């Protein structure tokens, strides 16, 4: 019988890493399937640095802007990606999710950079050289400035432009990919207004609109619409284009490599209801997820990304309990939300689930170290109920640039020194690594 290396190491590691496999008794140990993947995720814009040709760079530099920080060098992963891959493997993880930066690959409309495609090819090859499974996101929010300046995803040309990008990137890169996703959390577009915790989305609507208008004025265009805006002029048009874009992108990738598993990553809360809150909860689900869960039914797998639960009452979201443990922005930390999100997603879209993101923003790494095994225990229950799971990818490998929140929120398994770019694993990284090696929680 073929035993994976991590299975053989289980015994050796049990008890060596605080708070993990060593504590679980044989009876309470939950073992994952042999082919279950364990990894961490990043996104190009958030770690590479100096993506000066991407829509978000223009927003950061707009006057006025809603962005707290400029991304600048980020974690300098454009140069230091080999170190990131070394981290993945030395921590004991086997899978790395990263994204292609469209603006680097297609810096001007129709002009593709072979050098940049080669850059991403080297990362894929670097994964294989280390025994890491590469999961590649074709587009993680950011689009090229030229695309956003044409109205972004609201433009009638958006679908074809995205499909052409996917096909070109696929021709160069799909050989070594293990899994691909077309878009990251496209279901958030136009919905961040309601989806951001604490009503922050609603407060940001006006300022977000002013910011994109300032960029449009500077560029002399009618509408500048970035890939993950809060303000969207017509979200039904944008949603329809994104859904069509996902399908066209998937077809383009499949036309190059038909056997590559392709999906889309969706942001899904664990929406719960107290008595009388069901109608509101259900209507939110219909709005936020169902069109996408319908659209993903022909995909090879469904990417589920979860950070929160939302409890709905008859009059709206119920405030978090007084005794809730909270993250660095005051939102509730609720480890079982991942399992709840997966259950709902699978009930509407019965495809194998890949958890492509899950994490917590906290400066207190002990919170993360406790949160990871707790979430994975609940995830294992989901699997026992019969929902097929491909793997679990933690957000994020590194502390990184968190969009308009800047460098404040820390989601990383590893700390990054913003000047030397030194990466230092936190204790939670070893907790996840030990679970991965044991393939059990
Ligand atoms: C998700 C995004 C990811 C990161 C995490 C915290 O919504 O996909 O880029 O910002 O949130």
Short mmCIF file of N, CA and C in Angstrom, two decimals, residues 105-213:
data_model
loop_
_atom_site.label_atom_id
_atom_site.label_comp_id
_atom_site.label_asym_id
_atom_site.label_seq_id
_atom_site.Cartn_x
_atom_site.Cartn_y
_atom_site.Cartn_z
N UNK A 105 0.69 40.66 -17.41
CA UNK A 105 0.69 39.76 -18.57
C UNK A 105 0.18 40.47 -19.82
N UNK A 106 -0.80 41.37 -19.64
CA UNK A 106 -1.34 42.13 -20.78
C UNK A 106 -1.27 43.63 -20.43
N UNK A 107 -0.08 44.21 -20.46
CA UNK A 107 0.08 45.60 -19.99
C UNK A 107 -0.67 46.62 -20.85
N UNK A 108 -0.86 46.32 -22.11
CA UNK A 108 -1.70 47.16 -22.97
C UNK A 108 -2.65 46.21 -23.69
N UNK A 109 -3.79 46.72 -24.07
CA UNK A 109 -4.80 45.86 -24.68
C UNK A 109 -4.22 45.08 -25.87
N UNK A 110 -4.30 43.77 -25.80
CA UNK A 110 -3.83 42.94 -26.92
C UNK A 110 -2.33 42.73 -26.97
N UNK A 111 -1.60 43.38 -26.05
CA UNK A 111 -0.13 43.21 -26.05
C UNK A 111 0.25 42.31 -24.87
N UNK A 112 0.67 41.11 -25.19
CA UNK A 112 0.97 40.13 -24.12
C UNK A 112 2.47 40.04 -23.89
N UNK A 113 2.84 39.93 -22.65
CA UNK A 113 4.27 39.88 -22.30
C UNK A 113 4.71 38.44 -22.06
N UNK A 114 5.56 37.96 -22.97
CA UNK A 114 6.10 36.60 -22.82
C UNK A 114 6.96 36.52 -21.56
N UNK A 115 7.69 37.61 -21.30
CA UNK A 115 8.57 37.60 -20.13
C UNK A 115 7.76 37.42 -18.84
N UNK A 116 6.60 38.09 -18.77
CA UNK A 116 5.79 37.95 -17.56
C UNK A 116 5.12 36.58 -17.49
N UNK A 117 4.69 36.07 -18.65
CA UNK A 117 4.14 34.71 -18.64
C UNK A 117 5.21 33.74 -18.16
N UNK A 118 6.44 33.96 -18.61
CA UNK A 118 7.55 33.10 -18.17
C UNK A 118 7.77 33.21 -16.66
N UNK A 119 7.56 34.41 -16.13
CA UNK A 119 7.71 34.60 -14.68
C UNK A 119 6.77 33.65 -13.93
N UNK A 120 5.51 33.65 -14.34
CA UNK A 120 4.55 32.78 -13.64
C UNK A 120 4.83 31.29 -13.93
N UNK A 121 5.38 31.04 -15.10
CA UNK A 121 5.74 29.65 -15.41
C UNK A 121 6.83 29.16 -14.44
N UNK A 122 7.75 30.07 -14.14
CA UNK A 122 8.82 29.69 -13.20
C UNK A 122 8.25 29.38 -11.81
N UNK A 123 7.21 30.12 -11.41
CA UNK A 123 6.61 29.83 -10.10
C UNK A 123 5.96 28.43 -10.12
N UNK A 124 5.27 28.13 -11.22
CA UNK A 124 4.63 26.80 -11.32
C UNK A 124 5.72 25.72 -11.30
N UNK A 125 6.78 25.96 -12.05
CA UNK A 125 7.89 24.98 -12.07
C UNK A 125 8.54 24.89 -10.67
N UNK A 126 8.63 26.06 -10.02
CA UNK A 126 9.20 26.07 -8.65
C UNK A 126 8.35 25.26 -7.69
N UNK A 127 7.04 25.28 -7.89
CA UNK A 127 6.16 24.44 -7.06
C UNK A 127 6.52 22.98 -7.28
N UNK A 128 6.58 22.59 -8.54
CA UNK A 128 6.85 21.17 -8.83
C UNK A 128 8.22 20.75 -8.32
N UNK A 129 9.19 21.63 -8.44
CA UNK A 129 10.54 21.28 -7.99
C UNK A 129 10.55 20.98 -6.48
N UNK A 130 9.61 21.58 -5.76
CA UNK A 130 9.56 21.38 -4.30
C UNK A 130 8.48 20.38 -3.88
N UNK A 131 7.75 19.83 -4.84
CA UNK A 131 6.68 18.89 -4.49
C UNK A 131 5.42 19.60 -4.01
N UNK A 132 5.21 20.84 -4.47
CA UNK A 132 4.02 21.60 -4.08
C UNK A 132 3.00 21.56 -5.22
N UNK A 133 1.73 21.40 -4.86
CA UNK A 133 0.65 21.41 -5.85
C UNK A 133 0.24 22.86 -6.13
N UNK A 134 0.38 23.34 -7.38
CA UNK A 134 -0.01 24.73 -7.65
C UNK A 134 -1.50 24.88 -7.98
N UNK A 135 -2.16 25.77 -7.26
CA UNK A 135 -3.54 26.14 -7.55
C UNK A 135 -3.49 27.59 -8.05
N UNK A 136 -3.91 27.82 -9.27
CA UNK A 136 -3.68 29.13 -9.88
C UNK A 136 -5.01 29.86 -10.12
N UNK A 137 -5.08 31.08 -9.57
CA UNK A 137 -6.22 31.95 -9.83
C UNK A 137 -5.88 32.82 -11.03
N UNK A 138 -6.67 32.75 -12.08
CA UNK A 138 -6.37 33.56 -13.26
C UNK A 138 -6.55 35.04 -12.98
N UNK A 139 -7.54 35.37 -12.15
CA UNK A 139 -7.75 36.79 -11.87
C UNK A 139 -8.26 36.99 -10.44
N UNK A 140 -7.41 37.58 -9.62
CA UNK A 140 -7.80 37.84 -8.22
C UNK A 140 -8.08 39.34 -8.09
N UNK A 141 -9.27 39.73 -8.41
CA UNK A 141 -9.79 41.11 -8.29
C UNK A 141 -9.20 42.12 -9.28
N UNK A 142 -7.89 42.31 -9.29
CA UNK A 142 -7.33 43.46 -10.01
C UNK A 142 -7.30 43.24 -11.52
N UNK A 143 -7.70 44.30 -12.24
CA UNK A 143 -7.65 44.25 -13.70
C UNK A 143 -6.66 45.33 -14.18
N UNK A 144 -6.23 45.24 -15.44
CA UNK A 144 -5.31 46.29 -15.93
C UNK A 144 -6.00 47.65 -15.94
N UNK A 145 -5.23 48.71 -15.79
CA UNK A 145 -5.81 50.06 -15.82
C UNK A 145 -6.57 50.29 -17.13
N UNK A 146 -6.02 49.81 -18.25
CA UNK A 146 -6.71 50.05 -19.54
C UNK A 146 -8.09 49.38 -19.55
N UNK A 147 -8.22 48.24 -18.85
CA UNK A 147 -9.51 47.52 -18.80
C UNK A 147 -10.50 48.30 -17.93
N UNK A 148 -10.04 48.72 -16.74
CA UNK A 148 -10.92 49.48 -15.84
C UNK A 148 -11.34 50.80 -16.49
N UNK A 149 -10.44 51.39 -17.29
CA UNK A 149 -10.74 52.67 -17.94
C UNK A 149 -11.74 52.52 -19.09
N UNK A 150 -12.02 51.30 -19.49
CA UNK A 150 -13.07 51.06 -20.48
C UNK A 150 -14.40 50.73 -19.80
N UNK A 151 -14.43 50.90 -18.49
CA UNK A 151 -15.65 50.57 -17.74
C UNK A 151 -15.56 49.21 -17.07
N UNK A 152 -14.38 48.58 -17.13
CA UNK A 152 -14.16 47.31 -16.43
C UNK A 152 -15.22 46.28 -16.78
N UNK A 153 -15.72 45.61 -15.75
CA UNK A 153 -16.67 44.52 -15.98
C UNK A 153 -18.05 45.01 -16.41
N UNK A 154 -18.25 46.34 -16.48
CA UNK A 154 -19.54 46.81 -16.99
C UNK A 154 -19.50 46.98 -18.51
N UNK A 155 -18.31 46.85 -19.11
CA UNK A 155 -18.18 47.07 -20.55
C UNK A 155 -18.70 45.86 -21.34
N UNK A 156 -19.35 46.12 -22.48
CA UNK A 156 -19.81 45.00 -23.32
C UNK A 156 -18.65 44.15 -23.85
N UNK A 157 -17.44 44.72 -23.82
CA UNK A 157 -16.29 43.95 -24.33
C UNK A 157 -15.61 43.11 -23.25
N UNK A 158 -16.04 43.27 -22.00
CA UNK A 158 -15.31 42.67 -20.88
C UNK A 158 -15.15 41.15 -21.01
N UNK A 159 -16.24 40.49 -21.39
CA UNK A 159 -16.22 39.02 -21.42
C UNK A 159 -15.18 38.52 -22.42
N UNK A 160 -15.21 39.10 -23.62
CA UNK A 160 -14.26 38.63 -24.65
C UNK A 160 -12.82 38.96 -24.27
N UNK A 161 -12.63 40.12 -23.66
CA UNK A 161 -11.26 40.50 -23.27
C UNK A 161 -10.73 39.54 -22.20
N UNK A 162 -11.59 39.20 -21.25
CA UNK A 162 -11.16 38.27 -20.20
C UNK A 162 -10.89 36.88 -20.79
N UNK A 163 -11.77 36.44 -21.68
CA UNK A 163 -11.58 35.10 -22.28
C UNK A 163 -10.27 35.05 -23.07
N UNK A 164 -9.95 36.14 -23.77
CA UNK A 164 -8.69 36.16 -24.53
C UNK A 164 -7.48 36.09 -23.58
N UNK A 165 -7.57 36.84 -22.48
CA UNK A 165 -6.49 36.76 -21.49
C UNK A 165 -6.35 35.32 -20.97
N UNK A 166 -7.49 34.71 -20.62
CA UNK A 166 -7.44 33.34 -20.07
C UNK A 166 -6.82 32.38 -21.08
N UNK A 167 -7.22 32.51 -22.34
CA UNK A 167 -6.69 31.57 -23.34
C UNK A 167 -5.19 31.75 -23.52
N UNK A 168 -4.75 33.00 -23.57
CA UNK A 168 -3.31 33.25 -23.77
C UNK A 168 -2.52 32.74 -22.57
N UNK A 169 -3.00 33.04 -21.37
CA UNK A 169 -2.29 32.57 -20.18
C UNK A 169 -2.32 31.04 -20.12
N UNK A 170 -3.46 30.47 -20.49
CA UNK A 170 -3.58 29.00 -20.44
C UNK A 170 -2.59 28.34 -21.39
N UNK A 171 -2.44 28.90 -22.60
CA UNK A 171 -1.51 28.29 -23.58
C UNK A 171 -0.09 28.23 -23.01
N UNK A 172 0.26 29.24 -22.26
CA UNK A 172 1.62 29.32 -21.74
C UNK A 172 1.79 28.53 -20.45
N UNK A 173 0.71 28.43 -19.66
CA UNK A 173 0.91 28.05 -18.25
C UNK A 173 0.18 26.81 -17.77
N UNK A 174 -0.83 26.33 -18.49
CA UNK A 174 -1.65 25.28 -17.86
C UNK A 174 -0.93 23.94 -17.71
N UNK A 175 0.13 23.71 -18.47
CA UNK A 175 0.84 22.42 -18.39
C UNK A 175 1.08 21.96 -16.96
N UNK A 176 1.59 22.87 -16.14
CA UNK A 176 1.97 22.45 -14.78
C UNK A 176 0.91 22.72 -13.72
N UNK A 177 -0.23 23.29 -14.12
CA UNK A 177 -1.24 23.61 -13.09
C UNK A 177 -1.95 22.35 -12.61
N UNK A 178 -2.34 22.34 -11.33
CA UNK A 178 -3.10 21.21 -10.80
C UNK A 178 -4.58 21.55 -10.71
N UNK A 179 -4.87 22.79 -10.34
CA UNK A 179 -6.24 23.31 -10.28
C UNK A 179 -6.18 24.76 -10.74
N UNK A 180 -7.27 25.21 -11.35
CA UNK A 180 -7.34 26.62 -11.74
C UNK A 180 -8.69 27.19 -11.35
N UNK A 181 -8.67 28.46 -10.93
CA UNK A 181 -9.94 29.18 -10.77
C UNK A 181 -9.90 30.39 -11.70
N UNK A 182 -11.05 30.73 -12.23
CA UNK A 182 -11.11 31.86 -13.16
C UNK A 182 -11.04 33.17 -12.38
N UNK A 183 -12.01 33.36 -11.47
CA UNK A 183 -12.17 34.63 -10.77
C UNK A 183 -12.20 34.40 -9.27
N UNK A 184 -11.79 35.42 -8.53
CA UNK A 184 -11.84 35.35 -7.08
C UNK A 184 -13.01 36.18 -6.55
N UNK A 185 -13.90 35.54 -5.84
CA UNK A 185 -15.03 36.21 -5.19
C UNK A 185 -15.76 37.21 -6.08
N UNK A 186 -16.09 36.81 -7.31
CA UNK A 186 -16.83 37.74 -8.18
C UNK A 186 -18.21 38.05 -7.61
N UNK A 187 -18.70 37.22 -6.70
CA UNK A 187 -20.03 37.47 -6.12
C UNK A 187 -20.04 38.66 -5.17
N UNK A 188 -18.86 39.19 -4.86
CA UNK A 188 -18.81 40.37 -3.98
C UNK A 188 -19.09 41.67 -4.73
N UNK A 189 -18.90 41.65 -6.04
CA UNK A 189 -18.98 42.92 -6.77
C UNK A 189 -20.39 43.50 -6.67
N UNK A 190 -20.44 44.71 -6.21
CA UNK A 190 -21.72 45.37 -6.04
C UNK A 190 -22.43 44.95 -4.77
N UNK A 191 -21.81 44.04 -4.04
CA UNK A 191 -22.46 43.53 -2.85
C UNK A 191 -21.65 43.79 -1.60
N UNK A 192 -20.45 44.33 -1.79
CA UNK A 192 -19.62 44.64 -0.62
C UNK A 192 -20.38 45.58 0.30
N UNK A 193 -21.25 46.36 -0.31
CA UNK A 193 -22.07 47.29 0.46
C UNK A 193 -22.77 46.58 1.61
N UNK A 194 -23.34 45.42 1.32
CA UNK A 194 -24.03 44.69 2.40
C UNK A 194 -23.14 43.65 3.07
N UNK A 195 -22.10 43.21 2.35
CA UNK A 195 -21.34 42.07 2.86
C UNK A 195 -20.28 42.45 3.88
N UNK A 196 -19.74 43.68 3.81
CA UNK A 196 -18.68 44.03 4.76
C UNK A 196 -19.25 44.15 6.17
N UNK A 197 -18.57 43.57 7.15
CA UNK A 197 -19.13 43.60 8.50
C UNK A 197 -19.22 45.01 9.08
N UNK A 198 -20.14 45.17 10.02
CA UNK A 198 -20.25 46.42 10.77
C UNK A 198 -20.77 47.59 9.94
N UNK A 199 -21.44 47.31 8.80
CA UNK A 199 -22.00 48.40 7.99
C UNK A 199 -20.94 49.24 7.30
N UNK A 200 -19.68 48.74 7.29
CA UNK A 200 -18.60 49.55 6.70
C UNK A 200 -18.79 49.79 5.21
N UNK A 201 -19.38 48.77 4.53
CA UNK A 201 -19.59 48.88 3.09
C UNK A 201 -20.45 50.07 2.74
N UNK A 202 -21.56 50.24 3.48
CA UNK A 202 -22.50 51.32 3.18
C UNK A 202 -21.81 52.68 3.36
N UNK A 203 -20.99 52.77 4.42
CA UNK A 203 -20.32 54.06 4.68
C UNK A 203 -19.31 54.39 3.59
N UNK A 204 -18.77 53.35 2.96
CA UNK A 204 -17.72 53.58 1.96
C UNK A 204 -18.24 53.85 0.56
N UNK A 205 -19.54 53.64 0.34
CA UNK A 205 -20.12 53.79 -1.01
C UNK A 205 -19.77 55.14 -1.65
N UNK A 206 -20.14 56.22 -0.93
CA UNK A 206 -19.93 57.57 -1.47
C UNK A 206 -18.45 57.85 -1.74
N UNK A 207 -17.60 57.65 -0.73
CA UNK A 207 -16.16 57.89 -0.95
C UNK A 207 -15.57 57.03 -2.06
N UNK A 208 -16.06 55.79 -2.20
CA UNK A 208 -15.55 54.89 -3.24
C UNK A 208 -15.90 55.44 -4.63
N UNK A 209 -17.14 55.96 -4.73
CA UNK A 209 -17.59 56.55 -6.00
C UNK A 209 -16.72 57.76 -6.35
N UNK A 210 -16.49 58.61 -5.35
CA UNK A 210 -15.68 59.82 -5.59
C UNK A 210 -14.27 59.44 -6.05
N UNK A 211 -13.73 58.39 -5.41
CA UNK A 211 -12.37 57.96 -5.76
C UNK A 211 -12.31 57.50 -7.23
N UNK A 212 -13.28 56.68 -7.65
CA UNK A 212 -13.19 56.20 -9.04
C UNK A 212 -13.48 57.33 -10.01
N UNK A 213 -14.32 58.29 -9.61
CA UNK A 213 -14.56 59.45 -10.49
C UNK A 213 -13.28 60.28 -10.64
#
